[in-house]
Amino acid sequence: KLGCAEGGCGACTVMLSRYQPDTQKLLHFSVNACLAPICSLHLVAVTTVEGIGNVARKLHPVQERIAQSHGSQCGFCTPGIVMSMYALLRNQPKPRMLQFRLTTNLSLPSGNLCRCTGYRPILEGFKTFTGACCRGRGRDNGCCLTNGSAAEKLSDDVTPPLFNAAKFMPLDPTQEVIFPPELMRSQSLCFHGNRLTWFQPTSLDEFLRLKWKHPNARVVVGNTEVGIEVKFKNMVYPCDCVVCLCNNTVVVSSGRWGEHHDCQPHIGPEPCVYGSRLQTHTDGQR
């Protein structure tokens, strides 16, 4: 898939799924397809927007809600935004309102550009997946939307609802496509091409040995820099080594406001690209 071809618009977003042998769990994360080298998809399941539903067969609840909530105008960005939300729901089928606010406020505007809607209808439609109110200040049950004199004076004639959430099809996580069993293994990869040697280790020790043997190898995580330099600046990197898929190199830490971040403590302090905030919010502590 290709949009802006430089990881800027997010229209080409797809979901990648990988089995983690150390935890025996699946990791779902969204990436820009235009920056994901084919070599990096070894033992990875790729899910596109066409793969989760279509108008000919059946729309996925994420697709239906962004359409019914008027979250698509020109439609250029819609597939990428759908897949970003889909990846979140695959990891957290029932996200809390706080988790949703943190992930969408921090990730959607930066990873998926929309110049038509201003994001408001998109976020309003996706909020229905939380199944809870914003828990703002208010009387009785604490919901600021239903308590207070201002809410009592609202009229549907003046402020009609944007959509009827009761008519949305429910999200059933058990009906999602299963992860291919043949991909549930861990294997190092060494790909030799005419212009490139691609190393994909599965452990930190293996990565360090490769880096010692090939000191000039370019370390690749999300390919956001190397991919741009090769495509637009005609840079040549004959040897690349991917580190973000190594086991036991990703940990989850809490930020100032309670948000969770993936990071590479053994490699550097920067947040890991493929494990974005959009997928790392969980109900409990990890």
mmCIF file of C-alpha atoms in Angstrom:
data_model
loop_
_atom_site.group_PDB
_atom_site.id
_atom_site.type_symbol
_atom_site.label_atom_id
_atom_site.label_comp_id
_atom_site.label_asym_id
_atom_site.label_seq_id
_atom_site.Cartn_x
_atom_site.Cartn_y
_atom_site.Cartn_z
ATOM 1 C CA LYS A 1 0.000 0.000 0.000
ATOM 2 C CA LEU A 2 1.216 3.480 -0.792
ATOM 3 C CA GLY A 3 0.013 6.947 0.158
ATOM 4 C CA CYS A 4 2.520 9.726 0.624
ATOM 5 C CA ALA A 5 5.373 7.158 0.426
ATOM 6 C CA GLU A 6 7.199 8.713 3.376
ATOM 7 C CA GLY A 7 5.252 7.673 6.465
ATOM 8 C CA GLY A 8 3.514 11.007 6.871
ATOM 9 C CA CYS A 9 -0.189 10.556 6.132
ATOM 10 C CA GLY A 10 -0.871 7.122 7.616
ATOM 11 C CA ALA A 11 -3.310 6.218 4.828
ATOM 12 C CA CYS A 12 -1.355 3.024 4.113
ATOM 13 C CA THR A 13 -1.599 1.750 7.701
ATOM 14 C CA VAL A 14 -1.897 -2.018 8.080
ATOM 15 C CA MET A 15 -1.850 -4.267 11.125
ATOM 16 C CA LEU A 16 0.990 -6.697 11.699
ATOM 17 C CA SER A 17 0.647 -9.653 14.050
ATOM 18 C CA ARG A 18 3.586 -11.559 15.454
ATOM 19 C CA TYR A 19 3.845 -14.457 17.876
ATOM 20 C CA GLN A 20 6.094 -13.844 20.877
ATOM 21 C CA PRO A 21 7.663 -17.127 22.029
ATOM 22 C CA ASP A 22 8.900 -15.672 25.328
ATOM 23 C CA THR A 23 5.400 -14.661 26.447
ATOM 24 C CA GLN A 24 3.479 -17.107 24.221
ATOM 25 C CA LYS A 25 1.168 -14.280 23.216
ATOM 26 C CA LEU A 26 0.336 -12.437 20.027
ATOM 27 C CA LEU A 27 1.428 -8.866 19.479
ATOM 28 C CA HIS A 28 -0.720 -6.750 17.182
ATOM 29 C CA PHE A 29 0.632 -3.399 16.028
ATOM 30 C CA SER A 30 -0.028 -0.928 13.243
ATOM 31 C CA VAL A 31 2.658 0.207 10.790
ATOM 32 C CA ASN A 32 2.984 2.343 7.696
ATOM 33 C CA ALA A 33 3.042 -0.129 4.822
ATOM 34 C CA CYS A 34 5.017 2.276 2.649
ATOM 35 C CA LEU A 35 7.958 2.035 5.058
ATOM 36 C CA ALA A 36 7.776 -1.662 5.940
ATOM 37 C CA PRO A 37 10.361 -3.657 3.942
ATOM 38 C CA ILE A 38 9.174 -7.033 2.700
ATOM 39 C CA CYS A 39 12.039 -8.679 4.609
ATOM 40 C CA SER A 40 10.597 -7.436 7.904
ATOM 41 C CA LEU A 41 7.421 -9.463 7.339
ATOM 42 C CA HIS A 42 9.104 -12.813 7.951
ATOM 43 C CA LEU A 43 6.774 -14.883 10.207
ATOM 44 C CA VAL A 44 4.368 -11.935 10.403
ATOM 45 C CA ALA A 45 0.651 -11.929 9.536
ATOM 46 C CA VAL A 46 -0.419 -8.818 7.618
ATOM 47 C CA THR A 47 -4.012 -7.580 7.890
ATOM 48 C CA THR A 48 -5.224 -4.868 5.512
ATOM 49 C CA VAL A 49 -8.394 -2.813 5.595
ATOM 50 C CA GLU A 50 -9.816 -5.036 2.858
ATOM 51 C CA GLY A 51 -9.144 -8.058 5.043
ATOM 52 C CA ILE A 52 -11.389 -7.019 7.918
ATOM 53 C CA GLY A 53 -14.510 -6.278 5.866
ATOM 54 C CA ASN A 54 -16.019 -4.663 2.788
ATOM 55 C CA VAL A 55 -19.369 -3.476 1.466
ATOM 56 C CA ALA A 56 -19.798 -6.538 -0.752
ATOM 57 C CA ARG A 57 -19.484 -9.003 2.100
ATOM 58 C CA LYS A 58 -19.867 -7.264 5.448
ATOM 59 C CA LEU A 59 -18.354 -4.217 7.083
ATOM 60 C CA HIS A 60 -16.346 -4.554 10.260
ATOM 61 C CA PRO A 61 -17.777 -2.614 13.234
ATOM 62 C CA VAL A 62 -14.826 -0.196 13.032
ATOM 63 C CA GLN A 63 -15.603 0.514 9.386
ATOM 64 C CA GLU A 64 -19.311 0.885 10.066
ATOM 65 C CA ARG A 65 -18.900 3.294 12.956
ATOM 66 C CA ILE A 66 -16.505 5.644 11.213
ATOM 67 C CA ALA A 67 -18.939 5.777 8.272
ATOM 68 C CA GLN A 68 -22.119 6.216 10.314
ATOM 69 C CA SER A 69 -20.538 8.872 12.533
ATOM 70 C CA HIS A 70 -19.553 10.951 9.475
ATOM 71 C CA GLY A 71 -15.860 10.344 10.133
ATOM 72 C CA SER A 72 -15.005 10.083 6.445
ATOM 73 C CA GLN A 73 -15.230 12.916 3.921
ATOM 74 C CA CYS A 74 -12.663 12.711 1.138
ATOM 75 C CA GLY A 75 -11.872 9.149 2.262
ATOM 76 C CA PHE A 76 -8.134 9.305 1.628
ATOM 77 C CA CYS A 77 -7.170 8.832 5.274
ATOM 78 C CA THR A 78 -10.042 6.545 6.281
ATOM 79 C CA PRO A 79 -8.410 3.128 5.633
ATOM 80 C CA GLY A 80 -5.410 4.024 7.779
ATOM 81 C CA ILE A 81 -7.502 5.387 10.639
ATOM 82 C CA VAL A 82 -9.679 2.276 10.553
ATOM 83 C CA MET A 83 -6.636 0.029 10.832
ATOM 84 C CA SER A 84 -5.140 2.045 13.694
ATOM 85 C CA MET A 85 -8.328 1.619 15.703
ATOM 86 C CA TYR A 86 -8.632 -2.009 14.658
ATOM 87 C CA ALA A 87 -5.141 -2.745 16.001
ATOM 88 C CA LEU A 88 -6.071 -1.160 19.327
ATOM 89 C CA LEU A 89 -9.213 -3.276 19.591
ATOM 90 C CA ARG A 90 -7.342 -6.483 18.772
ATOM 91 C CA ASN A 91 -5.178 -5.869 21.826
ATOM 92 C CA GLN A 92 -7.918 -4.349 23.977
ATOM 93 C CA PRO A 93 -11.458 -5.264 22.814
ATOM 94 C CA LYS A 94 -13.028 -3.168 25.576
ATOM 95 C CA PRO A 95 -10.748 -0.185 26.180
ATOM 96 C CA ARG A 96 -11.438 2.134 29.037
ATOM 97 C CA MET A 97 -12.356 5.724 28.327
ATOM 98 C CA LEU A 98 -9.094 7.013 29.812
ATOM 99 C CA GLN A 99 -7.082 4.578 27.701
ATOM 100 C CA PHE A 100 -8.970 5.627 24.597
ATOM 101 C CA ARG A 101 -8.422 9.323 25.270
ATOM 102 C CA LEU A 102 -4.699 8.862 25.852
ATOM 103 C CA THR A 103 -4.110 6.637 22.842
ATOM 104 C CA THR A 104 -6.181 8.606 20.348
ATOM 105 C CA ASN A 105 -5.048 12.020 21.526
ATOM 106 C CA LEU A 106 -1.405 10.968 21.318
ATOM 107 C CA SER A 107 -1.454 8.669 18.315
ATOM 108 C CA LEU A 108 -4.249 9.305 15.836
ATOM 109 C CA PRO A 109 -3.504 12.957 15.008
ATOM 110 C CA SER A 110 0.231 12.252 14.705
ATOM 111 C CA GLY A 111 0.076 8.912 12.923
ATOM 112 C CA ASN A 112 -3.023 9.403 10.773
ATOM 113 C CA LEU A 113 -3.588 12.768 9.140
ATOM 114 C CA CYS A 114 -7.108 13.990 8.358
ATOM 115 C CA ARG A 115 -7.560 17.461 6.888
ATOM 116 C CA CYS A 116 -11.341 17.274 6.444
ATOM 117 C CA THR A 117 -13.053 16.207 9.646
ATOM 118 C CA GLY A 118 -10.911 17.781 12.336
ATOM 119 C CA TYR A 119 -10.974 14.330 14.003
ATOM 120 C CA ARG A 120 -14.083 15.114 16.070
ATOM 121 C CA PRO A 121 -16.558 12.769 14.297
ATOM 122 C CA ILE A 122 -13.876 10.087 14.067
ATOM 123 C CA LEU A 123 -13.232 10.156 17.793
ATOM 124 C CA GLU A 124 -16.938 10.384 18.644
ATOM 125 C CA GLY A 125 -17.656 7.272 16.609
ATOM 126 C CA PHE A 126 -14.758 5.320 18.060
ATOM 127 C CA LYS A 127 -15.669 6.306 21.621
ATOM 128 C CA THR A 128 -18.662 4.000 21.360
ATOM 129 C CA PHE A 129 -16.284 1.042 21.661
ATOM 130 C CA THR A 130 -15.484 2.027 25.246
ATOM 131 C CA GLY A 131 -19.035 1.448 26.453
ATOM 132 C CA ALA A 132 -18.589 4.056 29.168
ATOM 133 C CA CYS A 133 -18.955 7.788 29.623
ATOM 134 C CA CYS A 134 -16.097 10.209 30.066
ATOM 135 C CA ARG A 135 -16.435 10.110 33.882
ATOM 136 C CA GLY A 136 -16.314 13.873 34.081
ATOM 137 C CA ARG A 137 -17.638 15.933 36.965
ATOM 138 C CA GLY A 138 -21.372 15.649 37.386
ATOM 139 C CA ARG A 139 -24.136 14.700 39.790
ATOM 140 C CA ASP A 140 -25.432 11.217 40.539
ATOM 141 C CA ASN A 141 -23.460 8.816 38.332
ATOM 142 C CA GLY A 142 -20.698 11.324 37.582
ATOM 143 C CA CYS A 143 -21.393 11.776 33.880
ATOM 144 C CA CYS A 144 -21.159 15.379 32.741
ATOM 145 C CA LEU A 145 -23.242 14.561 29.670
ATOM 146 C CA THR A 146 -26.403 13.651 31.573
ATOM 147 C CA ASN A 147 -26.159 15.724 34.740
ATOM 148 C CA GLY A 148 -26.541 19.449 35.066
ATOM 149 C CA SER A 149 -29.012 22.130 34.094
ATOM 150 C CA ALA A 150 -27.385 22.735 30.711
ATOM 151 C CA ALA A 151 -27.983 19.159 29.595
ATOM 152 C CA GLU A 152 -31.645 19.319 30.636
ATOM 153 C CA LYS A 153 -32.283 22.271 28.315
ATOM 154 C CA LEU A 154 -30.862 20.655 25.202
ATOM 155 C CA SER A 155 -33.315 20.048 22.390
ATOM 156 C CA ASP A 156 -32.962 17.533 19.570
ATOM 157 C CA ASP A 157 -34.374 20.165 17.240
ATOM 158 C CA VAL A 158 -31.384 22.413 17.927
ATOM 159 C CA THR A 159 -28.663 19.841 18.546
ATOM 160 C CA PRO A 160 -29.622 16.595 16.811
ATOM 161 C CA PRO A 161 -27.454 13.585 17.647
ATOM 162 C CA LEU A 162 -24.663 12.802 15.232
ATOM 163 C CA PHE A 163 -25.589 9.113 15.164
ATOM 164 C CA ASN A 164 -27.599 6.471 16.986
ATOM 165 C CA ALA A 165 -25.090 4.228 18.735
ATOM 166 C CA ALA A 166 -27.807 1.702 19.554
ATOM 167 C CA LYS A 167 -27.982 0.749 15.874
ATOM 168 C CA PHE A 168 -24.289 -0.100 15.569
ATOM 169 C CA MET A 169 -23.390 -3.747 15.161
ATOM 170 C CA PRO A 170 -21.606 -5.089 18.270
ATOM 171 C CA LEU A 171 -17.924 -5.943 18.268
ATOM 172 C CA ASP A 172 -17.325 -9.676 18.719
ATOM 173 C CA PRO A 173 -13.606 -10.430 19.251
ATOM 174 C CA THR A 174 -14.212 -14.156 18.731
ATOM 175 C CA GLN A 175 -15.080 -13.549 15.074
ATOM 176 C CA GLU A 176 -11.719 -12.064 14.108
ATOM 177 C CA VAL A 177 -9.396 -13.886 11.737
ATOM 178 C CA ILE A 178 -7.153 -16.329 13.599
ATOM 179 C CA PHE A 179 -3.381 -16.082 13.559
ATOM 180 C CA PRO A 180 -1.858 -18.647 11.147
ATOM 181 C CA PRO A 181 -0.453 -21.516 13.264
ATOM 182 C CA GLU A 182 2.475 -21.980 10.879
ATOM 183 C CA LEU A 183 3.764 -18.546 11.903
ATOM 184 C CA MET A 184 3.875 -19.383 15.621
ATOM 185 C CA ARG A 185 7.619 -19.873 15.791
ATOM 186 C CA SER A 186 10.773 -17.858 16.088
ATOM 187 C CA GLN A 187 13.453 -17.901 13.421
ATOM 188 C CA SER A 188 16.388 -15.692 12.564
ATOM 189 C CA LEU A 189 16.591 -14.362 9.038
ATOM 190 C CA CYS A 190 19.541 -13.526 6.825
ATOM 191 C CA PHE A 191 18.581 -12.234 3.395
ATOM 192 C CA HIS A 192 21.215 -11.616 0.732
ATOM 193 C CA GLY A 193 20.345 -9.495 -2.284
ATOM 194 C CA ASN A 194 22.352 -7.845 -5.009
ATOM 195 C CA ARG A 195 22.648 -4.593 -3.067
ATOM 196 C CA LEU A 196 21.643 -5.474 0.471
ATOM 197 C CA THR A 197 22.233 -7.937 3.294
ATOM 198 C CA TRP A 198 19.388 -7.996 5.802
ATOM 199 C CA PHE A 199 19.872 -9.502 9.263
ATOM 200 C CA GLN A 200 16.889 -10.135 11.501
ATOM 201 C CA PRO A 201 18.019 -11.648 14.831
ATOM 202 C CA THR A 202 15.635 -13.009 17.443
ATOM 203 C CA SER A 203 17.648 -12.270 20.582
ATOM 204 C CA LEU A 204 19.725 -9.456 21.977
ATOM 205 C CA ASP A 205 22.829 -11.661 22.155
ATOM 206 C CA GLU A 206 22.485 -12.557 18.493
ATOM 207 C CA PHE A 207 22.072 -8.904 17.577
ATOM 208 C CA LEU A 208 25.217 -7.933 19.507
ATOM 209 C CA ARG A 209 27.217 -10.662 17.786
ATOM 210 C CA LEU A 210 26.031 -9.466 14.383
ATOM 211 C CA LYS A 211 26.836 -5.874 15.248
ATOM 212 C CA TRP A 212 30.327 -6.877 16.362
ATOM 213 C CA LYS A 213 30.852 -8.820 13.147
ATOM 214 C CA HIS A 214 29.350 -6.060 10.970
ATOM 215 C CA PRO A 215 30.164 -2.782 12.775
ATOM 216 C CA ASN A 216 28.963 -0.658 9.850
ATOM 217 C CA ALA A 217 25.549 -2.316 9.706
ATOM 218 C CA ARG A 218 22.700 0.180 9.973
ATOM 219 C CA VAL A 219 20.364 -0.564 12.883
ATOM 220 C CA VAL A 220 16.724 -0.551 11.751
ATOM 221 C CA VAL A 221 13.682 -0.328 14.026
ATOM 222 C CA GLY A 222 10.712 1.262 12.279
ATOM 223 C CA ASN A 223 12.576 2.143 9.067
ATOM 224 C CA THR A 224 11.286 5.698 9.375
ATOM 225 C CA GLU A 225 14.727 7.189 8.799
ATOM 226 C CA VAL A 226 16.545 4.604 6.695
ATOM 227 C CA GLY A 227 13.543 4.119 4.420
ATOM 228 C CA ILE A 228 13.300 7.843 3.707
ATOM 229 C CA GLU A 229 17.035 8.225 3.149
ATOM 230 C CA VAL A 230 17.164 5.335 0.687
ATOM 231 C CA LYS A 231 14.013 6.355 -1.194
ATOM 232 C CA PHE A 232 14.445 10.107 -1.426
ATOM 233 C CA LYS A 233 18.095 10.838 -0.653
ATOM 234 C CA ASN A 234 19.649 7.992 -2.656
ATOM 235 C CA MET A 235 21.546 6.748 0.386
ATOM 236 C CA VAL A 236 23.003 3.243 0.210
ATOM 237 C CA TYR A 237 23.166 0.946 3.230
ATOM 238 C CA PRO A 238 24.531 -2.434 2.103
ATOM 239 C CA CYS A 239 24.009 -4.051 5.504
ATOM 240 C CA ASP A 240 20.951 -3.624 7.745
ATOM 241 C CA CYS A 241 20.240 -5.225 11.097
ATOM 242 C CA VAL A 242 16.719 -5.193 12.549
ATOM 243 C CA VAL A 243 16.609 -5.050 16.334
ATOM 244 C CA CYS A 244 12.968 -4.343 17.195
ATOM 245 C CA LEU A 245 11.938 -7.985 16.760
ATOM 246 C CA CYS A 246 14.447 -9.339 19.273
ATOM 247 C CA ASN A 247 12.894 -11.042 22.272
ATOM 248 C CA ASN A 248 13.382 -9.595 25.760
ATOM 249 C CA THR A 249 14.271 -6.114 24.517
ATOM 250 C CA VAL A 250 10.869 -4.447 24.899
ATOM 251 C CA VAL A 251 9.503 -3.398 28.275
ATOM 252 C CA VAL A 252 6.478 -1.363 29.314
ATOM 253 C CA SER A 253 6.906 1.678 31.540
ATOM 254 C CA SER A 254 4.408 4.188 32.894
ATOM 255 C CA GLY A 255 4.515 7.858 32.016
ATOM 256 C CA ARG A 256 3.653 10.894 34.078
ATOM 257 C CA TRP A 257 -0.056 10.723 33.253
ATOM 258 C CA GLY A 258 -0.388 6.953 33.595
ATOM 259 C CA GLU A 259 0.122 6.188 29.927
ATOM 260 C CA HIS A 260 2.249 3.205 28.964
ATOM 261 C CA HIS A 261 5.195 3.284 26.614
ATOM 262 C CA ASP A 262 7.209 0.616 24.849
ATOM 263 C CA CYS A 263 10.921 1.265 24.974
ATOM 264 C CA GLN A 264 14.225 -0.391 24.155
ATOM 265 C CA PRO A 265 16.196 -0.194 27.419
ATOM 266 C CA HIS A 266 19.188 -2.109 26.072
ATOM 267 C CA ILE A 267 19.402 -0.190 22.822
ATOM 268 C CA GLY A 268 18.436 3.374 23.602
ATOM 269 C CA PRO A 269 15.949 5.617 25.394
ATOM 270 C CA GLU A 270 13.736 6.416 22.415
ATOM 271 C CA PRO A 271 10.250 4.840 22.248
ATOM 272 C CA CYS A 272 10.077 1.753 20.075
ATOM 273 C CA VAL A 273 8.400 2.617 16.770
ATOM 274 C CA TYR A 274 6.488 -0.579 16.139
ATOM 275 C CA GLY A 275 5.089 -0.818 19.686
ATOM 276 C CA SER A 276 3.323 2.530 19.733
ATOM 277 C CA ARG A 277 1.181 3.930 22.516
ATOM 278 C CA LEU A 278 -1.866 2.964 20.503
ATOM 279 C CA GLN A 279 -1.343 -0.692 21.393
ATOM 280 C CA THR A 280 0.335 -0.577 24.789
ATOM 281 C CA HIS A 281 -2.462 0.586 27.083
ATOM 282 C CA THR A 282 -3.712 -2.247 29.268
ATOM 283 C CA ASP A 283 -6.144 -2.596 32.151
ATOM 284 C CA GLY A 284 -3.555 -3.833 34.617
ATOM 285 C CA GLN A 285 0.074 -3.239 35.352
ATOM 286 C CA ARG A 286 2.603 -5.150 33.311
#
